[in-house]
mmCIF file of C-alpha atoms and ligand atoms in Angstrom:
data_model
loop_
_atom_site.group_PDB
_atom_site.id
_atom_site.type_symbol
_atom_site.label_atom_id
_atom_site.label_comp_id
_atom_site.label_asym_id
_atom_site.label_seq_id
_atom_site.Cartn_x
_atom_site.Cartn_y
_atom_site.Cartn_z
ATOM 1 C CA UNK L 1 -163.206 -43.275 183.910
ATOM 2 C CA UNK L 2 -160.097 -40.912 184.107
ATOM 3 C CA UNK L 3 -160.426 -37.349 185.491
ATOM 4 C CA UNK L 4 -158.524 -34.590 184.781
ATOM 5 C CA UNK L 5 -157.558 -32.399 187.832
ATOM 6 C CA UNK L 6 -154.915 -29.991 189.140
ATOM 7 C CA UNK L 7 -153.602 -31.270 192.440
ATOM 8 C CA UNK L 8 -150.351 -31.562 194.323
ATOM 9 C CA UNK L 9 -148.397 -34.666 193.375
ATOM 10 C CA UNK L 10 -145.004 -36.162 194.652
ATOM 11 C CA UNK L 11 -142.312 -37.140 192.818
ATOM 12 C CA UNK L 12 -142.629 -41.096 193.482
ATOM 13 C CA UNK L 13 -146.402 -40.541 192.636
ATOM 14 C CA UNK L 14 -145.384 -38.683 189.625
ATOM 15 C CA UNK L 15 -142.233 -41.237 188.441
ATOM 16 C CA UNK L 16 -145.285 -44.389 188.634
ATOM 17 C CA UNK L 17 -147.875 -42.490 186.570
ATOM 18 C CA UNK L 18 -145.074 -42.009 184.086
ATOM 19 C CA UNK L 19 -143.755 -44.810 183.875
ATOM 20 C CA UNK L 20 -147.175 -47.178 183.903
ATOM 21 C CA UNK L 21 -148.549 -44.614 180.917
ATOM 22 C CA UNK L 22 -145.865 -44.667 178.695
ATOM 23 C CA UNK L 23 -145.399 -48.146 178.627
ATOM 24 C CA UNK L 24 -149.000 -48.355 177.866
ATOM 25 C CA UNK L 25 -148.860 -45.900 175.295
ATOM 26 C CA UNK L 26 -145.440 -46.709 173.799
ATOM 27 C CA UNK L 27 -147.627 -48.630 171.077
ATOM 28 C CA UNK L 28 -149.962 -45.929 170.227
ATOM 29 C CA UNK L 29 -147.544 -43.376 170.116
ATOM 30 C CA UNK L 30 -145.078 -45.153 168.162
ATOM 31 C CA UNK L 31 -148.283 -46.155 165.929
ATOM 32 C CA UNK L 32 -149.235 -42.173 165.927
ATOM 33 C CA UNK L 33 -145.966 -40.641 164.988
ATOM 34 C CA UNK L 34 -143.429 -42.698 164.348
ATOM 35 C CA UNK L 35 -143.432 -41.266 160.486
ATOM 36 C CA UNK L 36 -142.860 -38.118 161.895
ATOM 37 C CA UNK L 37 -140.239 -39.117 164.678
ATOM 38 C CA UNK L 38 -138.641 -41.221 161.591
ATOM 39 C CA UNK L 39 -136.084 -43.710 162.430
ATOM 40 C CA UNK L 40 -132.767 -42.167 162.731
ATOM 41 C CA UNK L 41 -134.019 -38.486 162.627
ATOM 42 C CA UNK L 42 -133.105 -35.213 165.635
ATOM 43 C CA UNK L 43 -136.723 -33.415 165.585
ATOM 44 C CA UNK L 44 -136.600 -31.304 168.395
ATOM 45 C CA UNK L 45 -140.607 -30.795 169.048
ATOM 46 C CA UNK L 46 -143.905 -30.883 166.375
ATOM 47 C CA UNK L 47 -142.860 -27.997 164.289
ATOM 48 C CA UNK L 48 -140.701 -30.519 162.504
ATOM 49 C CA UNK L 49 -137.187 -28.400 163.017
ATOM 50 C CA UNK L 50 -134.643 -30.522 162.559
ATOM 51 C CA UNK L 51 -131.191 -30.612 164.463
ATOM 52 C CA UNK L 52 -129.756 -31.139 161.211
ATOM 53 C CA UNK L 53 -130.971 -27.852 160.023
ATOM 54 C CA UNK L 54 -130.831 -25.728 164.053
ATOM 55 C CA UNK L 55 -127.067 -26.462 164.658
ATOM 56 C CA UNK L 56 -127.747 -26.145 168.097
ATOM 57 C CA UNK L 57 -125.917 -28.994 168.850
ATOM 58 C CA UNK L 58 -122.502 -27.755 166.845
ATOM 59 C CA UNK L 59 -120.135 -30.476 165.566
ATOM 60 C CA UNK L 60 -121.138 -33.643 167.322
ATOM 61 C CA UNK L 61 -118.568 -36.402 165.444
ATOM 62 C CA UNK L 62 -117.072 -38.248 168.796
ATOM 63 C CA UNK L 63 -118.769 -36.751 171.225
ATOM 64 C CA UNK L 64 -120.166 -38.667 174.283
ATOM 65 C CA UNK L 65 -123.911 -38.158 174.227
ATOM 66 C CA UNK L 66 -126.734 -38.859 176.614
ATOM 67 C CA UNK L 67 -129.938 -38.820 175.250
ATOM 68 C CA UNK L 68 -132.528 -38.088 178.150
ATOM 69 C CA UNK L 69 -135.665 -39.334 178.393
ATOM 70 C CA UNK L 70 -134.875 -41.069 174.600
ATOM 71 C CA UNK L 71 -138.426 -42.779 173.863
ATOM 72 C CA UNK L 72 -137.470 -44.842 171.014
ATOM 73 C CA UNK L 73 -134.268 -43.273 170.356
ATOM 74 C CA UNK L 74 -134.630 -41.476 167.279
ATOM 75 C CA UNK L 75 -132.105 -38.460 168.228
ATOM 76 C CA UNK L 76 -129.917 -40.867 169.132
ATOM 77 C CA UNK L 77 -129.794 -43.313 166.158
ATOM 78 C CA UNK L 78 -129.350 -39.779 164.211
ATOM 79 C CA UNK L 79 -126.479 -38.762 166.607
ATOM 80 C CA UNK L 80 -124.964 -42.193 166.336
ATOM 81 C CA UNK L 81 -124.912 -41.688 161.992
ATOM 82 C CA UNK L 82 -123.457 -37.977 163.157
ATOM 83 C CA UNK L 83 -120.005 -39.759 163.876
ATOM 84 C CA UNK L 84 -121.485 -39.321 167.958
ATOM 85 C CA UNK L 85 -121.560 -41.908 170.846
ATOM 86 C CA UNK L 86 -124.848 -41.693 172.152
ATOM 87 C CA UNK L 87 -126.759 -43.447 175.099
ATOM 88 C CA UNK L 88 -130.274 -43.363 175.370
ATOM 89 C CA UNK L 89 -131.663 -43.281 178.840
ATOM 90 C CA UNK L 90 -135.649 -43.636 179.700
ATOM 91 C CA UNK L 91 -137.979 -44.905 182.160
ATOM 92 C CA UNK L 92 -140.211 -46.943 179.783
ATOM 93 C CA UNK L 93 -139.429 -50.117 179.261
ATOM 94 C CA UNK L 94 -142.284 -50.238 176.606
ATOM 95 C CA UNK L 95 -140.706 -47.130 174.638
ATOM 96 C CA UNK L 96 -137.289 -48.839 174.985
ATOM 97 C CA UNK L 97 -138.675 -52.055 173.378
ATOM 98 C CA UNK L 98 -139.306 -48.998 170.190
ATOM 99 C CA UNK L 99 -135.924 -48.567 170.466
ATOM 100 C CA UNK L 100 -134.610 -51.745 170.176
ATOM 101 C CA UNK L 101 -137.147 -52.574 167.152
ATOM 102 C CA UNK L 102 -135.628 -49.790 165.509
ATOM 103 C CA UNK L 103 -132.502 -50.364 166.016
ATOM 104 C CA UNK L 104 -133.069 -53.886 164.579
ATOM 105 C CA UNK L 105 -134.602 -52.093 161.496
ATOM 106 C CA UNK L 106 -131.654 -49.778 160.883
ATOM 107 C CA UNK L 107 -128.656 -51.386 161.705
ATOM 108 C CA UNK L 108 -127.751 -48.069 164.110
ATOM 109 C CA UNK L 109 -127.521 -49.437 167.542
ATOM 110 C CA UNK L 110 -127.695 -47.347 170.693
ATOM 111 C CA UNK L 111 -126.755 -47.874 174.022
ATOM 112 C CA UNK L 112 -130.176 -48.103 176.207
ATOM 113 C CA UNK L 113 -130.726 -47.762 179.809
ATOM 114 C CA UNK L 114 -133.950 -47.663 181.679
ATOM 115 C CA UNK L 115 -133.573 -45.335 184.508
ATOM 116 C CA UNK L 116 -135.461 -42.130 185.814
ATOM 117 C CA UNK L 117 -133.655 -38.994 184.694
ATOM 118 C CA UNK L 118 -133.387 -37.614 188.334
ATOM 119 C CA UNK L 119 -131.260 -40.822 189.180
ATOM 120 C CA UNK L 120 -128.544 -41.142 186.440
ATOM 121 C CA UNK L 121 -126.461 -44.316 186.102
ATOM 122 C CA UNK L 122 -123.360 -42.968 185.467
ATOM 123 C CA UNK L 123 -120.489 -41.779 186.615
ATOM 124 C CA UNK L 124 -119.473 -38.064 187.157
ATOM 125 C CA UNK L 125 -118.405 -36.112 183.748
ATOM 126 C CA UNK L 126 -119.110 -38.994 181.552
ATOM 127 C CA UNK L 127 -120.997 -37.093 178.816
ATOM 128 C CA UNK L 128 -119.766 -34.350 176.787
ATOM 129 C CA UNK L 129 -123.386 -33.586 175.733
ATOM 130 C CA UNK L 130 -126.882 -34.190 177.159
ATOM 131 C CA UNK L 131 -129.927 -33.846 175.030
ATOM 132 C CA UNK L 132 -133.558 -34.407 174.774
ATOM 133 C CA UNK L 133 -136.743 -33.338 173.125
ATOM 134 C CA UNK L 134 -139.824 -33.632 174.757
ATOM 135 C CA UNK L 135 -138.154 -36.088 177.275
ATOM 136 C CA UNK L 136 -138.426 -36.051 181.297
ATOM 137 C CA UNK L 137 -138.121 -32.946 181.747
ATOM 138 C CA UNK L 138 -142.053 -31.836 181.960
ATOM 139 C CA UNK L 139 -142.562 -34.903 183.533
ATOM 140 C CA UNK L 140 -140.205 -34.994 186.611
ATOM 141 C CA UNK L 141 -141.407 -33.405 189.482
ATOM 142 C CA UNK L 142 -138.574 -32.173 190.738
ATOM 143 C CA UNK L 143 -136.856 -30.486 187.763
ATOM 144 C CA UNK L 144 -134.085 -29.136 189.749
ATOM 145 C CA UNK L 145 -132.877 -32.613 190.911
ATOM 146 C CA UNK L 146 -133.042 -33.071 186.771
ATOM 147 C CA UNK L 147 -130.551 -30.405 186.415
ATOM 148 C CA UNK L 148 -128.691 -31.070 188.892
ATOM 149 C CA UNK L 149 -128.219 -34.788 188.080
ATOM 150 C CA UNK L 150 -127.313 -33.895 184.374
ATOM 151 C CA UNK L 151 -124.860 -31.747 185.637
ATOM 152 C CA UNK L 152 -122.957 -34.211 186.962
ATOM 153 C CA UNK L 153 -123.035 -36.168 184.450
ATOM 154 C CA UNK L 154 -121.733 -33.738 182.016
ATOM 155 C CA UNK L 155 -118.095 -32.874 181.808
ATOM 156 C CA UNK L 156 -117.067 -29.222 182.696
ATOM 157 C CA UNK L 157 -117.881 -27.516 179.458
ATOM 158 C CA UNK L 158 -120.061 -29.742 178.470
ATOM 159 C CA UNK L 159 -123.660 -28.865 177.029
ATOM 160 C CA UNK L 160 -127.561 -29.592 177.714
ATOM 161 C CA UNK L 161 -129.911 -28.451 175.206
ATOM 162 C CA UNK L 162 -133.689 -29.718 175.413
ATOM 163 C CA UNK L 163 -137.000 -29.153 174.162
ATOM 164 C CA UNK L 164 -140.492 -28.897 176.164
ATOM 165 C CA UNK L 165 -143.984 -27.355 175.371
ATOM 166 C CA UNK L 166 -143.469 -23.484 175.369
ATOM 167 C CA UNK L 167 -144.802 -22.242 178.751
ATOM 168 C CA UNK L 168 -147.385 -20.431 177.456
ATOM 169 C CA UNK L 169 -149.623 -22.890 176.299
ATOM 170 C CA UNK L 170 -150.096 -23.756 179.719
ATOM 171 C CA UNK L 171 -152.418 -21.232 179.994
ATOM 172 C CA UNK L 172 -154.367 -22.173 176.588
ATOM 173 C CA UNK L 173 -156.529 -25.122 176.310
ATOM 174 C CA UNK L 174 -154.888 -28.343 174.785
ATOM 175 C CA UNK L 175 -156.423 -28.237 171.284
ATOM 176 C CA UNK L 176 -155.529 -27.323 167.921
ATOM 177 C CA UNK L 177 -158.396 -25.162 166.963
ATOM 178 C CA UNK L 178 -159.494 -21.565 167.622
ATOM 179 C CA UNK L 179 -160.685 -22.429 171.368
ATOM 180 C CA UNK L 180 -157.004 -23.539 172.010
ATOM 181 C CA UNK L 181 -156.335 -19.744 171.493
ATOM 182 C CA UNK L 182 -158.147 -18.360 174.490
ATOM 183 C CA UNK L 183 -157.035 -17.971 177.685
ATOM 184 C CA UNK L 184 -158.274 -20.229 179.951
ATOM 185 C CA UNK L 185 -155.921 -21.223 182.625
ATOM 186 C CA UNK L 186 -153.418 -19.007 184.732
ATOM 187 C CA UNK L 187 -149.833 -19.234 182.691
ATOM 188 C CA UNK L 188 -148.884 -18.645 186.674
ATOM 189 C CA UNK L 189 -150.460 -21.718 188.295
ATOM 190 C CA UNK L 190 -147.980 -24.188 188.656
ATOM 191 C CA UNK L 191 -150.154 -26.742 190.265
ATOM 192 C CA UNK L 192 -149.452 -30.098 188.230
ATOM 193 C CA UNK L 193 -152.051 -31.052 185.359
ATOM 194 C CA UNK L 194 -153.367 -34.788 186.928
ATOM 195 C CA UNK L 195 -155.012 -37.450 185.046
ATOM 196 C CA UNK L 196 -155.770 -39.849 187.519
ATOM 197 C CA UNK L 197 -158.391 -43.087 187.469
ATOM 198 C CA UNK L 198 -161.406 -43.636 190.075
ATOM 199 C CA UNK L 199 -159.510 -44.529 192.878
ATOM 200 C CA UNK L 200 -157.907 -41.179 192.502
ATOM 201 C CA UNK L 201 -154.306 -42.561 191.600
ATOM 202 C CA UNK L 202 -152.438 -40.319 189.200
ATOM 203 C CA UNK L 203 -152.163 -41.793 185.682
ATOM 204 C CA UNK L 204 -150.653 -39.060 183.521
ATOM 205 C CA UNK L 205 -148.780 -36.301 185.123
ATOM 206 C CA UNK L 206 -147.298 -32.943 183.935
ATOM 207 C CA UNK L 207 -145.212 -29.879 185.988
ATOM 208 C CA UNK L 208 -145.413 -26.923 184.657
ATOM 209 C CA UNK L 209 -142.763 -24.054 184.707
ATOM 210 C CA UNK L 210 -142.514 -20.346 183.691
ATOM 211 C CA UNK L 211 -139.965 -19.227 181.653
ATOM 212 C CA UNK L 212 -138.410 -17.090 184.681
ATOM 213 C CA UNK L 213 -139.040 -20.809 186.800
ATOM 214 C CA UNK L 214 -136.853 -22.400 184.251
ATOM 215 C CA UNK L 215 -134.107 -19.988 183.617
ATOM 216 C CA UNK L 216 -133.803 -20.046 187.437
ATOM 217 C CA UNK L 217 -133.657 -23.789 187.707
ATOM 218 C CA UNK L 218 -131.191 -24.172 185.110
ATOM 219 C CA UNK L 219 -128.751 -20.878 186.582
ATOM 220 C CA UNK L 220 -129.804 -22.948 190.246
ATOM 221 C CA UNK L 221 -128.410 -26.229 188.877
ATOM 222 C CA UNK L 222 -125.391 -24.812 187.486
ATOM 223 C CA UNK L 223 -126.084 -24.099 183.976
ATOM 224 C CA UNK L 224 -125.218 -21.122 181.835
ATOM 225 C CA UNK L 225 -127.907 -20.437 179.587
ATOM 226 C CA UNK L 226 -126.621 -20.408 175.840
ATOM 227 C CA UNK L 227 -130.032 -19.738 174.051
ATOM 228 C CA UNK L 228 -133.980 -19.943 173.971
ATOM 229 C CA UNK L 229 -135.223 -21.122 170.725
ATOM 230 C CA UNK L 230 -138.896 -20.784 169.708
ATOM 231 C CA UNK L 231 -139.144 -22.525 166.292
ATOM 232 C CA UNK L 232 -141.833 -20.747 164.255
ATOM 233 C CA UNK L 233 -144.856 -23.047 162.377
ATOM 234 C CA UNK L 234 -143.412 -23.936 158.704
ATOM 235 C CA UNK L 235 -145.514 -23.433 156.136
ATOM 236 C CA UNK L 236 -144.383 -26.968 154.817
ATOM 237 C CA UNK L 237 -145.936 -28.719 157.880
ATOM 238 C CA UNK L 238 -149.581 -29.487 157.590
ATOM 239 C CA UNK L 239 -149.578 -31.988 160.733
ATOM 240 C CA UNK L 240 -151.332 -31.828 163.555
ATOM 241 C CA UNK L 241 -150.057 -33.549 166.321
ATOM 242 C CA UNK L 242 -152.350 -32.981 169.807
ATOM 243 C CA UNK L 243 -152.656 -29.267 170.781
ATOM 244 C CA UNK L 244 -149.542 -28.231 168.259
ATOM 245 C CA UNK L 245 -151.596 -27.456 164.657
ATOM 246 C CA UNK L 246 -150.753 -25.007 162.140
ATOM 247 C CA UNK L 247 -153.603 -22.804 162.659
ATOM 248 C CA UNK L 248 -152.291 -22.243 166.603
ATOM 249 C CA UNK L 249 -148.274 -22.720 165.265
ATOM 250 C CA UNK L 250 -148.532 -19.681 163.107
ATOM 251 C CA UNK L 251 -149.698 -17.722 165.857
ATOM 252 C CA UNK L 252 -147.493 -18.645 169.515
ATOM 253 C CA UNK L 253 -144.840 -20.395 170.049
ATOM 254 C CA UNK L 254 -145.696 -24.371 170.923
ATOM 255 C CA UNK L 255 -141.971 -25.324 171.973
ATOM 256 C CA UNK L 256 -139.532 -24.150 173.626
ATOM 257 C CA UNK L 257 -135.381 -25.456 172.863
ATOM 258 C CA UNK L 258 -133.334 -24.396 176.286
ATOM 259 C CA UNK L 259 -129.567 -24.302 175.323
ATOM 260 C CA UNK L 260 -127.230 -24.567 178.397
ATOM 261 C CA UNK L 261 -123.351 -24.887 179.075
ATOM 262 C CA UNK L 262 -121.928 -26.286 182.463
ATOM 263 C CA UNK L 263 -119.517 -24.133 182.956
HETATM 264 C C1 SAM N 1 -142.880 -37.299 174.638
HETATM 265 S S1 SAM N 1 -141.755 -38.646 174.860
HETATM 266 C C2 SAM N 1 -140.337 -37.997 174.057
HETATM 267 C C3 SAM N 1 -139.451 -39.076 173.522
HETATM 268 C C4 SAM N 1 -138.864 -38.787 172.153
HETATM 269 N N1 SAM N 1 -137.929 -37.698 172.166
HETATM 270 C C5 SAM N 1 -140.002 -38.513 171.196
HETATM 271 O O1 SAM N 1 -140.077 -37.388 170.668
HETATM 272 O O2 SAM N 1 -140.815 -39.419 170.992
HETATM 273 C C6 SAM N 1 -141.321 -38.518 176.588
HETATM 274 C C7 SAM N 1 -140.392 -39.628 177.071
HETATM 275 O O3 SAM N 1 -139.891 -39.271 178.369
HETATM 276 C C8 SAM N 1 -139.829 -40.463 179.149
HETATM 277 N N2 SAM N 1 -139.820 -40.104 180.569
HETATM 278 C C9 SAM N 1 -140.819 -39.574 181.306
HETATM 279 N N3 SAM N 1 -140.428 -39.364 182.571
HETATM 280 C C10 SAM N 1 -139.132 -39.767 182.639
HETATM 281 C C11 SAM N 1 -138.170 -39.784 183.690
HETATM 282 N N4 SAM N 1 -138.462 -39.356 184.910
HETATM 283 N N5 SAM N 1 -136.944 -40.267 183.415
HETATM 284 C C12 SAM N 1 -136.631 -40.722 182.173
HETATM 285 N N6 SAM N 1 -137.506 -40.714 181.138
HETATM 286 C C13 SAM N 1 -138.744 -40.237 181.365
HETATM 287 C C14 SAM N 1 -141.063 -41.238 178.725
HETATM 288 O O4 SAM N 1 -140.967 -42.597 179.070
HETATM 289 C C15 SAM N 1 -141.092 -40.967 177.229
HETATM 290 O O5 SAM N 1 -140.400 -41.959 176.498
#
């Protein structure tokens, strides 16, 4: 029987439960919203904007791009038909497998690396680009040594733009309907949200940050910060997908897009 808790949580504790859960869920997630996700498609979060329409990227044809935290590689496969060089890097073996069946199914074939996204595999500079929506970022513990490490990786000038559950709805429950618009939880408790099984070993993990926590962790890790995008509900998209509906989209923001130069 899993529990739900708040609770302090190391970053080895935090990298397991990550990595165990989405391989178990790669299946059901892929299952869930692969439509959505498509198969060569940039979506940067649930409100369904597209890269292709945001430009937040700019012109991508030949750049070197990491994909962080890739799943099964959907940005990438639509950087790759951008003219871009992508590599997809992710902890999950079982959302890598995704990848590869996808990649099979389209002909586009990515670069893949399983990794953790605090511990790059490559060398200094060798990205012109680093991207990501929804990727490690929530779920590393340490979201400075994130920065930090993606810093490196990126050449001086070079940019990091990714996408993670607004801040706010921290502090709102994690459902679509009208209770999911009340209050419930401090926005300023940044105790971790646990899932964790009967012997008390975490099984889903996510860190929470402010806004002001993130714009200091990016400045902290070197970044310049280019632009904060909070994609407003469409009235096209009728999906629900978890806490992110339209009856809660048209009201607060549900993502957050973090645009950043090195400088
Ligand atoms: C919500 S999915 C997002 C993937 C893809 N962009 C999508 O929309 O489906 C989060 C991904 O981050 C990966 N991930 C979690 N922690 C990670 C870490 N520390 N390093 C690298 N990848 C990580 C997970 O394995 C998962 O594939």
């Amino acid at each position: 029987m899993e529990q739900v808790t708040r609770r302090a949580v190391s970053a080895e504790e935090t990298r397991q439960a990550s990595r165990r859960w989405w391989d178990d869920a790669a299946d059901a997630y892929q299952a869930e919203h692969g439509d959505f996700l498509g198969a060569a498609r940039f979506v940067w979060g649930p409100e369904g904007l597209d890269e292709a329409d945001a430009g937040l990227l700019g012109d991508v044809r030949g750049a070197r791009v990491l994909e962080v935290g890739c799943g099964a590689a959907q940005a990438a496969r639509w950087l790759a038909d951008q003219g871009a060089r992508p590599v997809g890097v992710d902890l999950s073996a079982g959302q890598l497998r995704h990848a590869q069946t996808l990649a099979g199914r389209t002909g586009i074939v990515v670069p893949l690396v399983q990794a953790d996204a605090t511990a790059l595999p490559f060398a200094d500079g060798s990205f012109d680009l680093a991207v990501s929506a929804y990727g490690a970022v929530p779920f590393a513990a340490d979201q400075v040594a994130l920065h930090t490490e993606v810093a490196r990786v990126l050449r001086p000038g070079g940019r990091w733009a990714f996408s993670v559950s607004h801040p706010l709805r921290w502090a709102l429950p994690d459902s679509p309907d009208e209770d999911g618009l009340v209050v419930r939880h401090s926005y300023f408790d940044r105790t971790p949200y646990v899932e964790q099984d009967e012997s008390g070993r975490a099984t889903y993990v996510e860190h929470h940050r402010t806004l002001g926590d993130r714009v200091r962790e990016l400045t902290g890790s070197g970044f310049v910060l280019v632009d904060l995008v909070e994609p407003e509900w469409p009235a096209w998209n009728d999906q629900v997908w978890g806490g992110w509906s339209p009856r809660r989209g048209r009201l607060v923001p549900g993502t957050a897009i973090f645009v950043c130069r090195r400088p």
